[in-house]
Structure formats: structure tokens, C-alpha cells
Short mmCIF file of C-alpha atoms and ligand atoms in Angstrom, two decimals:
data_model
loop_
_atom_site.label_atom_id
_atom_site.label_comp_id
_atom_site.label_asym_id
_atom_site.label_seq_id
_atom_site.Cartn_x
_atom_site.Cartn_y
_atom_site.Cartn_z
CA MET A 1 113.45 99.08 137.55
CA GLY A 2 113.65 102.84 138.03
CA ASP A 3 111.18 105.19 139.68
CA PRO A 4 107.74 104.38 138.17
CA ARG A 5 106.95 108.10 138.21
CA ARG A 6 110.03 109.35 136.34
CA PHE A 7 110.86 108.62 132.71
CA ASP A 8 113.15 110.02 130.06
CA VAL A 9 110.30 110.08 127.54
CA ALA A 10 106.51 110.13 127.99
CA ILE A 11 104.42 109.41 124.91
CA LEU A 12 100.72 110.24 124.82
CA GLY A 13 98.70 107.97 122.51
CA ALA A 14 99.47 104.30 121.85
CA GLY A 15 98.33 104.41 118.24
CA ALA A 16 100.49 103.85 115.18
CA ALA A 17 102.75 106.86 115.69
CA GLY A 18 103.09 106.55 119.47
CA LEU A 19 103.94 102.85 119.33
CA MET A 20 106.65 103.48 116.74
CA ALA A 21 108.11 106.41 118.68
CA ALA A 22 108.20 104.23 121.81
CA ILE A 23 110.07 101.47 119.96
CA ALA A 24 112.66 103.90 118.56
CA ALA A 25 113.25 105.68 121.89
CA GLY A 26 113.26 102.43 123.89
CA ARG A 27 115.80 100.83 121.58
CA ARG A 28 118.08 103.80 122.25
CA GLY A 29 118.03 102.91 125.93
CA ARG A 30 115.66 105.71 126.95
CA SER A 31 113.15 104.90 129.70
CA VAL A 32 109.80 105.27 127.94
CA LEU A 33 106.26 105.56 129.27
CA LEU A 34 103.49 105.08 126.68
CA LEU A 35 100.09 106.27 127.90
CA ASP A 36 96.65 105.91 126.34
CA HIS A 37 93.15 106.62 127.59
CA ALA A 38 91.77 103.66 125.64
CA GLU A 39 91.97 100.18 127.11
CA GLU A 40 93.47 98.67 123.93
CA PRO A 41 96.45 100.12 122.08
CA GLY A 42 96.33 100.53 118.30
CA ALA A 43 92.53 100.45 117.91
CA LYS A 44 92.62 102.16 114.52
CA ILE A 45 95.23 99.75 113.26
CA VAL A 46 92.91 96.86 114.15
CA ILE A 47 90.02 98.20 112.04
CA SER A 48 92.17 99.58 109.23
CA GLY A 49 92.17 98.29 105.69
CA GLY A 50 88.98 96.31 106.28
CA GLY A 51 90.74 94.43 109.13
CA ARG A 52 93.86 93.67 107.05
CA CYS A 53 95.70 96.97 107.61
CA ASN A 54 97.08 98.68 104.54
CA PHE A 55 100.26 99.26 106.53
CA THR A 56 102.32 101.13 103.93
CA ASN A 57 102.68 101.94 100.26
CA ARG A 58 105.65 100.93 98.16
CA ASP A 59 105.47 104.23 96.29
CA CYS A 60 105.64 106.53 99.29
CA LYS A 61 106.69 109.76 97.54
CA PRO A 62 106.41 113.09 99.39
CA ASP A 63 103.93 114.39 96.78
CA ARG A 64 101.37 111.91 98.15
CA PHE A 65 101.04 114.07 101.27
CA GLN A 66 99.21 117.36 101.77
CA SER A 67 100.42 120.05 104.13
CA GLN A 68 100.78 123.83 104.15
CA ASN A 69 104.46 123.03 103.76
CA PRO A 70 104.54 120.33 101.06
CA HIS A 71 108.24 119.64 101.74
CA PHE A 72 107.87 119.04 105.47
CA ALA A 73 107.28 115.26 105.34
CA ARG A 74 110.26 114.61 103.07
CA SER A 75 112.98 114.22 105.72
CA ALA A 76 111.11 111.85 108.06
CA LEU A 77 109.85 109.74 105.13
CA ALA A 78 113.42 109.39 103.84
CA ARG A 79 114.83 108.41 107.23
CA TYR A 80 112.28 105.68 107.99
CA THR A 81 110.95 104.37 104.70
CA SER A 82 108.21 101.97 103.65
CA ALA A 83 111.00 99.43 103.03
CA ASP A 84 112.10 99.81 106.66
CA PHE A 85 108.58 99.07 107.89
CA LEU A 86 108.26 96.16 105.49
CA ALA A 87 111.53 94.74 106.87
CA LEU A 88 110.00 94.85 110.36
CA VAL A 89 106.85 93.09 109.11
CA GLU A 90 109.01 90.40 107.51
CA LYS A 91 111.15 90.03 110.63
CA HIS A 92 107.92 89.12 112.45
CA LYS A 93 107.01 86.68 109.67
CA ILE A 94 103.74 88.47 108.89
CA VAL A 95 102.56 87.37 105.48
CA TRP A 96 101.56 90.30 103.26
CA HIS A 97 100.46 91.07 99.73
CA GLU A 98 100.38 94.02 97.38
CA LYS A 99 96.79 94.78 96.44
CA THR A 100 96.86 97.62 93.94
CA LEU A 101 98.71 100.92 93.39
CA GLY A 102 101.57 99.83 95.69
CA GLN A 103 99.27 99.23 98.68
CA LEU A 104 100.60 96.56 101.08
CA PHE A 105 98.19 94.59 103.30
CA CYS A 106 98.45 91.71 105.78
CA ASP A 107 97.22 88.40 104.35
CA GLY A 108 95.88 87.54 107.80
CA SER A 109 94.78 90.22 110.23
CA ALA A 110 95.62 93.80 111.19
CA ARG A 111 95.95 92.48 114.74
CA GLN A 112 99.29 91.00 113.66
CA ILE A 113 100.64 94.52 113.15
CA VAL A 114 99.51 95.57 116.66
CA ALA A 115 101.03 92.38 118.13
CA MET A 116 104.28 93.09 116.27
CA LEU A 117 104.48 96.66 117.59
CA LEU A 118 103.69 95.56 121.14
CA ALA A 119 106.35 92.84 120.98
CA GLU A 120 108.87 95.43 119.78
CA CYS A 121 107.83 97.78 122.60
CA GLU A 122 108.31 95.03 125.12
CA ALA A 123 111.72 94.14 123.71
CA ALA A 124 112.67 97.82 123.93
CA GLY A 125 111.64 97.97 127.60
CA VAL A 126 108.71 100.36 127.07
CA THR A 127 106.25 100.79 129.96
CA LEU A 128 102.72 100.75 128.54
CA ARG A 129 99.82 102.08 130.61
CA THR A 130 96.37 102.00 129.03
CA GLY A 131 93.00 103.17 130.35
CA GLN A 132 94.70 106.28 131.76
CA ARG A 133 93.13 109.72 131.64
CA ILE A 134 95.59 112.59 131.51
CA THR A 135 94.07 115.45 133.45
CA ASP A 136 96.83 118.04 133.39
CA ILE A 137 100.17 118.78 131.78
CA SER A 138 102.62 121.34 133.03
CA ARG A 139 106.30 122.03 132.61
CA PRO A 140 107.86 123.56 135.66
CA ASP A 141 111.27 122.22 134.58
CA ARG A 142 110.52 118.72 133.28
CA PHE A 143 107.12 117.70 131.84
CA ARG A 144 104.70 116.80 134.61
CA LEU A 145 101.58 114.81 133.73
CA MET A 146 98.66 114.26 136.07
CA THR A 147 96.93 110.96 135.38
CA ASP A 148 94.16 108.97 137.06
CA GLU A 149 96.92 107.08 138.82
CA GLY A 150 98.98 110.01 139.98
CA ALA A 151 101.71 112.26 138.61
CA VAL A 152 104.51 111.22 136.26
CA GLU A 153 107.49 113.24 135.06
CA ALA A 154 109.52 113.08 131.87
CA ASP A 155 112.27 115.06 130.15
CA SER A 156 110.58 114.73 126.76
CA LEU A 157 106.91 114.63 125.85
CA ILE A 158 105.80 113.15 122.52
CA VAL A 159 102.19 113.90 121.63
CA ALA A 160 100.72 111.14 119.45
CA THR A 161 97.02 111.38 120.25
CA GLY A 162 95.93 111.57 116.60
CA GLY A 163 93.24 113.75 115.05
CA LEU A 164 89.49 114.15 115.30
CA SER A 165 88.40 111.36 112.97
CA ILE A 166 86.05 108.74 114.39
CA PRO A 167 85.34 110.17 117.87
CA LYS A 168 83.36 106.97 118.53
CA MET A 169 86.73 105.21 118.68
CA GLY A 170 88.19 107.59 121.26
CA ALA A 171 89.58 110.31 118.97
CA THR A 172 89.96 113.63 120.79
CA GLY A 173 91.34 117.08 120.08
CA PHE A 174 93.83 116.58 122.91
CA ALA A 175 96.89 117.23 120.73
CA TYR A 176 95.47 120.63 119.75
CA ASP A 177 94.71 121.45 123.42
CA ILE A 178 98.32 120.69 124.31
CA ALA A 179 99.51 122.77 121.34
CA ARG A 180 97.43 125.74 122.51
CA ARG A 181 98.78 125.38 126.01
CA PHE A 182 102.37 125.69 124.71
CA ASP A 183 101.53 128.38 122.10
CA VAL A 184 102.13 126.04 119.17
CA PRO A 185 100.16 127.23 116.10
CA ILE A 186 97.47 125.03 114.52
CA VAL A 187 96.34 124.91 110.89
CA PRO A 188 92.51 124.71 110.86
CA THR A 189 91.42 121.07 110.76
CA MET A 190 88.94 119.41 108.41
CA PRO A 191 87.65 115.91 107.78
CA ALA A 192 89.72 114.27 105.01
CA LEU A 193 89.38 111.00 103.08
CA VAL A 194 85.66 111.30 103.71
CA PRO A 195 82.49 110.51 101.68
CA PHE A 196 80.54 113.39 100.10
CA THR A 197 76.91 114.22 100.78
CA PHE A 198 74.49 115.84 98.34
CA GLY A 199 71.21 117.69 98.74
CA ASP A 200 68.07 117.19 96.68
CA GLU A 201 69.64 118.59 93.55
CA GLN A 202 70.74 115.05 92.55
CA PRO A 203 67.62 112.95 93.30
CA ALA A 204 68.61 110.20 90.83
CA MET A 205 71.74 109.57 92.89
CA ARG A 206 69.88 107.90 95.75
CA THR A 207 68.31 105.35 93.45
CA LEU A 208 71.83 104.33 92.44
CA ALA A 209 73.01 103.46 95.96
CA GLY A 210 75.29 100.44 95.78
CA VAL A 211 76.44 101.05 92.18
CA SER A 212 80.22 101.21 91.84
CA LEU A 213 82.51 101.87 88.86
CA GLU A 214 85.98 103.10 88.02
CA VAL A 215 86.08 106.84 87.33
CA MET A 216 88.56 109.67 86.99
CA ALA A 217 87.72 112.29 89.63
CA ARG A 218 89.27 115.76 89.70
CA CYS A 219 89.19 118.55 92.27
CA GLY A 220 91.52 121.29 93.47
CA GLY A 221 94.30 120.35 91.04
CA ALA A 222 94.37 116.65 91.99
CA SER A 223 92.97 113.74 89.99
CA PHE A 224 92.45 110.09 90.90
CA ARG A 225 91.48 107.14 88.73
CA GLU A 226 89.89 104.75 91.18
CA ALA A 227 86.49 103.30 92.08
CA MET A 228 83.48 105.46 92.97
CA LEU A 229 80.50 104.21 94.96
CA PHE A 230 76.99 105.69 95.05
CA THR A 231 75.66 105.71 98.62
CA HIS A 232 72.27 106.60 100.12
CA ARG A 233 73.66 109.97 101.14
CA GLY A 234 76.02 110.76 98.28
CA LEU A 235 79.28 109.43 96.88
CA SER A 236 82.08 107.39 98.38
CA GLY A 237 84.72 104.89 97.20
CA PRO A 238 88.48 105.52 96.90
CA SER A 239 88.28 108.17 94.16
CA MET A 240 85.82 110.29 96.16
CA LEU A 241 87.71 109.86 99.44
CA GLN A 242 90.89 110.96 97.68
CA VAL A 243 89.42 114.12 96.12
CA SER A 244 87.63 114.99 99.38
CA SER A 245 91.01 115.92 100.86
CA TYR A 246 91.41 118.55 98.11
CA TRP A 247 87.79 119.78 98.13
CA ARG A 248 86.79 123.07 99.72
CA GLU A 249 83.21 124.30 100.17
CA ASP A 250 81.62 125.70 97.00
CA GLN A 251 84.10 123.88 94.75
CA GLN A 252 82.89 121.56 92.02
CA ILE A 253 84.13 118.01 91.50
CA HIS A 254 84.60 116.84 87.93
CA VAL A 255 84.00 113.15 87.27
CA ASP A 256 84.79 111.24 84.09
CA LEU A 257 82.45 108.25 84.26
CA ALA A 258 84.12 106.60 81.27
CA PRO A 259 87.87 107.12 81.79
CA GLY A 260 90.01 106.11 78.86
CA GLN A 261 86.98 105.87 76.54
CA ASP A 262 86.76 107.99 73.37
CA LEU A 263 82.97 108.16 73.43
CA ALA A 264 82.62 110.16 70.21
CA ALA A 265 84.51 107.45 68.32
CA LEU A 266 82.67 104.66 70.11
CA PHE A 267 79.27 106.17 69.35
CA ARG A 268 80.17 106.67 65.64
CA GLN A 269 81.17 103.05 65.43
CA ARG A 270 78.09 101.75 67.29
CA ARG A 271 75.77 103.75 65.00
CA GLN A 272 77.07 101.53 62.17
CA THR A 273 77.05 98.24 64.03
CA ARG A 274 74.32 98.52 66.70
CA GLY A 275 71.92 101.18 65.42
CA LYS A 276 68.90 99.32 66.72
CA ALA A 277 70.18 98.94 70.27
CA GLU A 278 69.18 101.44 72.93
CA LEU A 279 71.66 103.94 74.38
CA GLN A 280 71.52 102.22 77.77
CA THR A 281 72.65 98.97 76.16
CA ILE A 282 75.60 100.69 74.48
CA LEU A 283 76.57 102.43 77.73
CA GLY A 284 76.12 99.14 79.56
CA GLU A 285 79.13 97.84 77.60
CA PHE A 286 81.43 99.82 79.89
CA MET A 287 79.40 100.88 82.94
CA PRO A 288 76.92 99.26 85.35
CA LEU A 289 73.51 98.90 83.69
CA ARG A 290 71.67 100.76 86.46
CA LEU A 291 73.82 103.83 85.88
CA ALA A 292 73.48 103.47 82.09
CA GLN A 293 69.69 103.41 82.51
CA ALA A 294 69.70 106.45 84.80
CA VAL A 295 71.80 108.50 82.34
CA THR A 296 69.60 107.45 79.40
CA LEU A 297 66.47 108.47 81.29
CA GLU A 298 67.95 111.75 82.51
CA GLN A 299 69.06 112.72 78.99
CA GLY A 300 65.68 111.75 77.47
CA ALA A 301 67.60 109.52 75.04
CA SER A 302 65.19 106.62 74.59
CA GLY A 303 64.63 104.76 71.34
CA PRO A 304 67.08 103.15 68.92
CA PHE A 305 70.63 104.44 69.15
CA GLY A 306 70.79 105.06 65.39
CA GLY A 307 67.85 107.48 65.71
CA LEU A 308 69.39 109.76 68.35
CA ASN A 309 70.49 113.15 67.04
CA GLN A 310 74.02 114.50 67.46
CA VAL A 311 72.92 117.17 69.97
CA THR A 312 71.60 114.46 72.29
CA LEU A 313 74.72 112.34 71.84
CA ASN A 314 76.97 115.33 72.57
CA ALA A 315 74.99 116.00 75.75
CA VAL A 316 75.43 112.36 76.80
CA ILE A 317 79.17 112.56 76.11
CA GLU A 318 79.50 115.75 78.17
CA ARG A 319 77.45 114.22 80.98
CA LEU A 320 79.65 111.14 81.07
CA LYS A 321 83.06 112.69 80.48
CA ASP A 322 82.64 115.77 82.68
CA TRP A 323 79.94 115.23 85.28
CA ARG A 324 80.11 118.32 87.50
CA LEU A 325 79.08 117.89 91.07
CA SER A 326 78.60 120.36 93.89
CA PRO A 327 78.58 118.44 97.18
CA THR A 328 76.60 120.03 99.98
CA GLY A 329 79.17 118.70 102.43
CA THR A 330 80.90 115.59 103.72
CA GLU A 331 80.03 112.92 106.25
CA GLY A 332 82.34 114.77 108.67
CA TYR A 333 84.71 113.46 111.31
CA ALA A 334 82.32 110.62 112.13
CA LYS A 335 83.27 108.95 108.84
CA ALA A 336 86.56 110.64 107.91
CA GLU A 337 89.52 108.30 107.67
CA VAL A 338 91.88 111.10 108.74
CA THR A 339 91.98 114.74 109.84
CA GLY A 340 93.40 117.35 107.49
CA GLY A 341 95.33 120.28 109.02
CA GLY A 342 96.59 120.14 112.60
CA ILE A 343 99.82 121.16 114.33
CA ASP A 344 101.44 123.75 112.07
CA THR A 345 104.66 122.32 110.65
CA LYS A 346 106.22 125.80 110.82
CA ALA A 347 106.61 125.20 114.56
CA LEU A 348 108.33 121.80 114.15
CA SER A 349 111.73 120.51 113.09
CA SER A 350 111.14 118.34 109.99
CA LYS A 351 114.03 116.13 111.11
CA THR A 352 112.88 115.38 114.65
CA MET A 353 109.23 116.59 114.97
CA ALA A 354 110.38 118.67 117.95
CA VAL A 355 108.70 122.00 118.66
CA THR A 356 111.57 124.39 118.08
CA ALA A 357 110.32 126.88 120.69
CA VAL A 358 109.61 124.29 123.43
CA PRO A 359 112.59 122.02 124.14
CA GLY A 360 111.54 118.40 124.70
CA LEU A 361 108.05 118.69 123.19
CA PHE A 362 107.25 116.68 120.02
CA PHE A 363 104.13 116.17 117.87
CA ILE A 364 103.78 113.19 115.52
CA GLY A 365 101.29 111.28 113.36
CA GLU A 366 97.84 112.45 112.38
CA ALA A 367 97.90 115.34 114.87
CA VAL A 368 100.39 117.13 112.60
CA ASP A 369 99.39 119.04 109.46
CA VAL A 370 100.50 116.22 107.14
CA THR A 371 97.74 114.21 105.45
CA GLY A 372 98.45 111.32 103.14
CA TRP A 373 96.47 109.93 100.26
CA LEU A 374 94.41 106.82 100.75
CA GLY A 375 96.52 103.70 100.30
CA GLY A 376 98.82 103.15 103.28
CA TYR A 377 100.36 106.63 103.21
CA ASN A 378 98.91 107.75 106.54
CA PHE A 379 100.32 104.80 108.43
CA GLN A 380 103.68 105.38 106.77
CA TRP A 381 103.55 108.98 108.00
CA ALA A 382 102.77 107.67 111.51
CA TRP A 383 105.73 105.22 111.35
CA SER A 384 108.15 107.79 109.87
CA SER A 385 107.22 110.72 112.11
CA GLY A 386 107.12 108.40 115.14
CA TRP A 387 110.57 107.09 114.32
CA ALA A 388 111.97 110.61 113.82
CA ALA A 389 110.74 111.73 117.25
CA GLY A 390 111.73 108.48 118.97
CA MET A 391 115.29 108.88 117.67
CA ALA A 392 115.54 112.39 119.09
CA ALA A 393 113.53 112.41 122.32
P1 FDA B 1 95.82 107.10 116.17
O1 FDA B 1 94.44 107.67 116.07
O2 FDA B 1 96.13 105.82 115.52
O3 FDA B 1 96.23 106.96 117.69
C1 FDA B 1 95.94 107.95 118.64
C2 FDA B 1 95.92 107.30 120.01
O4 FDA B 1 95.79 108.33 120.98
C3 FDA B 1 94.74 106.37 120.19
O5 FDA B 1 95.19 105.13 120.72
C4 FDA B 1 93.82 107.11 121.17
O6 FDA B 1 93.12 106.24 122.04
C5 FDA B 1 94.84 107.95 121.94
N1 FDA B 1 94.24 109.17 122.50
C6 FDA B 1 93.44 110.07 121.89
N2 FDA B 1 93.11 111.06 122.73
C7 FDA B 1 93.72 110.78 123.91
C8 FDA B 1 93.75 111.41 125.17
N3 FDA B 1 93.06 112.54 125.39
N4 FDA B 1 94.47 110.83 126.16
C9 FDA B 1 95.16 109.70 125.95
N5 FDA B 1 95.17 109.03 124.78
C10 FDA B 1 94.46 109.58 123.77
N6 FDA B 1 95.70 104.53 107.14
C11 FDA B 1 96.48 103.77 106.35
O7 FDA B 1 97.61 104.16 106.06
N7 FDA B 1 96.04 102.54 105.92
C12 FDA B 1 94.81 102.05 106.23
O8 FDA B 1 94.46 100.91 105.87
C13 FDA B 1 93.95 102.87 107.01
N8 FDA B 1 92.68 102.48 107.30
C14 FDA B 1 91.89 103.26 108.10
C15 FDA B 1 90.57 102.83 108.37
C16 FDA B 1 89.77 103.62 109.19
C17 FDA B 1 88.33 103.19 109.44
C18 FDA B 1 90.28 104.81 109.77
C19 FDA B 1 89.44 105.66 110.68
C20 FDA B 1 91.57 105.23 109.48
C21 FDA B 1 92.37 104.46 108.63
N9 FDA B 1 93.67 104.87 108.32
C22 FDA B 1 94.45 104.10 107.49
C23 FDA B 1 94.27 106.10 108.91
C24 FDA B 1 95.13 105.71 110.10
O9 FDA B 1 94.36 104.92 110.99
C25 FDA B 1 95.67 106.95 110.82
O10 FDA B 1 96.34 107.76 109.89
C26 FDA B 1 96.63 106.55 111.92
O11 FDA B 1 95.98 105.69 112.84
C27 FDA B 1 97.16 107.76 112.65
O12 FDA B 1 98.02 107.32 113.66
P2 FDA B 1 98.24 108.15 115.00
O13 FDA B 1 99.08 107.29 115.87
O14 FDA B 1 98.65 109.52 114.69
O15 FDA B 1 96.76 108.27 115.62
#
């Protein structure tokens, strides 16, 4: 046992990225200190994926990540892949399944992933200290950290304290404070993968709270065919969370409420076969009845379907195929699954996550301006960027 105040590598944040960086550095024989202000490591892993942790995605292509430099994530993702993480999961005999769109989940509990990472840390000789507040960081020659329990020193400092999402769970802007201290540039942050809110312009929406259906949602050049959920405050569900990462204030979202349906052809056919039925009944063939009723009411399209004029039907088709929405905002960091923006990748080596201007300083995980789609991509970024830094620090 060496000096408990001197380490080769200090890692701040025992979340997904920090745990992985600790494993990689520890396996290389580095003495590693992993520090967290929370009592429990990996808190977000525990609650992720509805408690089953969507730990990676089989289809982890670089185009599933947003960043000011869209190529930045490529190198780290290629060096520690979703297959590598899956091999680790299998080594620990964690039973998993593929849910949809390449998303891999534990059959049992997300706690298995935390237990696996902690076991790997232990095997790699990592020193884990939780419940520790870091009060100061300086770099006279080595990195010097002041903690509740005294000073520690390290040659390398890996910052893995995450982003601003879910402050209730201990999220802080600490990574950005450290970046500012060392003159590392920051891309403005924003809540991402977050539900939308709407003002009074869409009163019918509130009455639909709880209704869910598959839609095609488009915004800012991206489109997602996944479920949408009406909430008491606006819209959520995977499709909305996905487009929220591309949405900027004053932009409209376009929603196709009947993806894959040729409504003009369907309506022509139903005029022949179901002319006496009401529009809401016809729409109810492919969407929840409550939504079908709301659209029928809104369009003033009551009465037998066969009696509706073409102008009304065209308006219904436009309403369903290209519903244009102007959110007033989002639910913010309190509900955002991740933080968009962060440490500017221009300052980092894409191979090692090291700050090129500050030898020994690294930023990884959600703190960095790399934001994945919903579906296991953000954990894969945490594993890959953590691995890259752990192999270099
Ligand atoms: P993470 O936030 O995990 O860890 C940061 C650590 O730093 C924490 O342990 C924190 O306590 C510590 N810390 C913060 N400030 C500190 C300070 N000042 N001093 C010391 N320590 C400090 N992604 C995915 O791919 N699949 C999924 O299923 C889900 N599900 C999901 C559900 C919910 C509800 C949320 C909020 C998020 C997800 N995510 C997800 C996103 C995923 O959780 C996220 O991308 C990763 O946890 C990011 O990993 P990091 O290690 O970068 O940060």
C-alpha cells in the first residue's frame, strides 16, 4: 500500500465514465483514486432504463451522437465498442436482452451493472472514496485536490462529474468550473432528451394526457419513428425526447401521427366501404380512440364519413400527417436525461480525452460536448470515453 495521499491518477465522479476510466487505468497498474461526493457510486446507472439499464446499443454508429465536431466521438467509440462492453457483461454472467432498435438491457437489475463495475475496480486495485467533497483543485506541479478528508495529489486528473441533468440526484456543474479554472472552452449547455412543454395554445393536449402512439417526429434535420406520449404539461415519449436534442427555441416540430399510412388512399377506400361510420371510428383503426375523437372534434368533422367534403378530409390529412408544434420550452435539467453541449471537443484529443493545453488533465462522459441519442448511446459514450482516458492517464 502506497501513500494514501499520492496517486498516479485521480478521477472525479464515480459514475459510468469514471468507473470505466478507473478500471482501465487500474488494469494498467496505475494507482487510481476514484472520488465522488455522493455516498453511492453509479446512482444514474441504478435508475437508468427503468431500473434495467439500457447499457449499450448494438448499432453504435458515430452519427448517433451530436457535437459541434460530429467526428470527435469516432475514435473512442471504435477503440472501446459496444461489443467490448457486452463481453464484460457476459463475463460477469449478467443476463441481458435486446429490446428494440438495438437497445440492450439487463434482464434483472441495473444494480448488476454497478456491481460489475465495482468488482472490476476492486480487481484493478482502485481506491474508491465516496461522500467526499472536493473543495479546491490546483496544479503547482502535480494535481492537488483538497477534500473533506485532507489533500491528495495525482499526476493525472480525469474529470467525470457528468452534466447538469437531474440536480436532485447530485448533478453539478463542477466539470465546467474545473474547465474554466484551466481555461478550457465550453460549448453552451442545454437540457437534452427532455420532454416538451406547451402553453395554452394547445388546450386539447392536456385532455389527452396518458395517450401514447407511434409517430414520426422531425426537427432540425433529424427524424425519429418512435412512441409519443401526451403528458399534463406537453409531450414526451422516445420520439419527443429524441427530437428535443435537435430543437432550438422558436423552431417548429413536425409530427406525422399516422406514419406509413397513405391517408388519402385509406379515406377513398373507406368512403366506399364504411360511409356511414364516423371519422373518429375510421381514425380509431390506427390511432388511440381518444386522440381520434379530439382530432374529429377539432376539425368539426362530425357526421357520417361518406358525407364529409374533400376540403374537410384534406384538412384532417394535413393535421395528421404534418402536425406542426411550437413548444414553449422543455421540462429543463430537472427532467432531462442528459446535458447537451459541455467541454468543447476542440480542446481535447479525440484519442485520449486529454486537454491538449494542460498535460495530465482529461474530461470524459456527459461533461463533454458529445450527446447520444436515446437508446444506450450515452452509456456507450461514457464507457468509450472513460476507457480512452483510462488507457492514457
Ligand atoms: P454520471 O452523472 O453518471 O456520473 C457523474 C458522477 O459525478 C456522479 O456519481 C456524481 O455524484 C459525481 N459528481 C457530480 N458532481 C460532483 C462533485 N462536485 N464532486 C464529486 N463528485 C461529483 N443512458 C443510457 O445510455 N441508457 C439508459 O438507459 C439511460 N437512462 C437514463 C435514465 C435517467 C433517468 C437519466 C437521468 C439518464 C439516463 N441515461 C441513460 C443517461 C446516462 O445516465 C448518462 O449519460 C451517464 O450516466 C453519464 O455518465 P457520466 O459518468 O458522465 O456521469
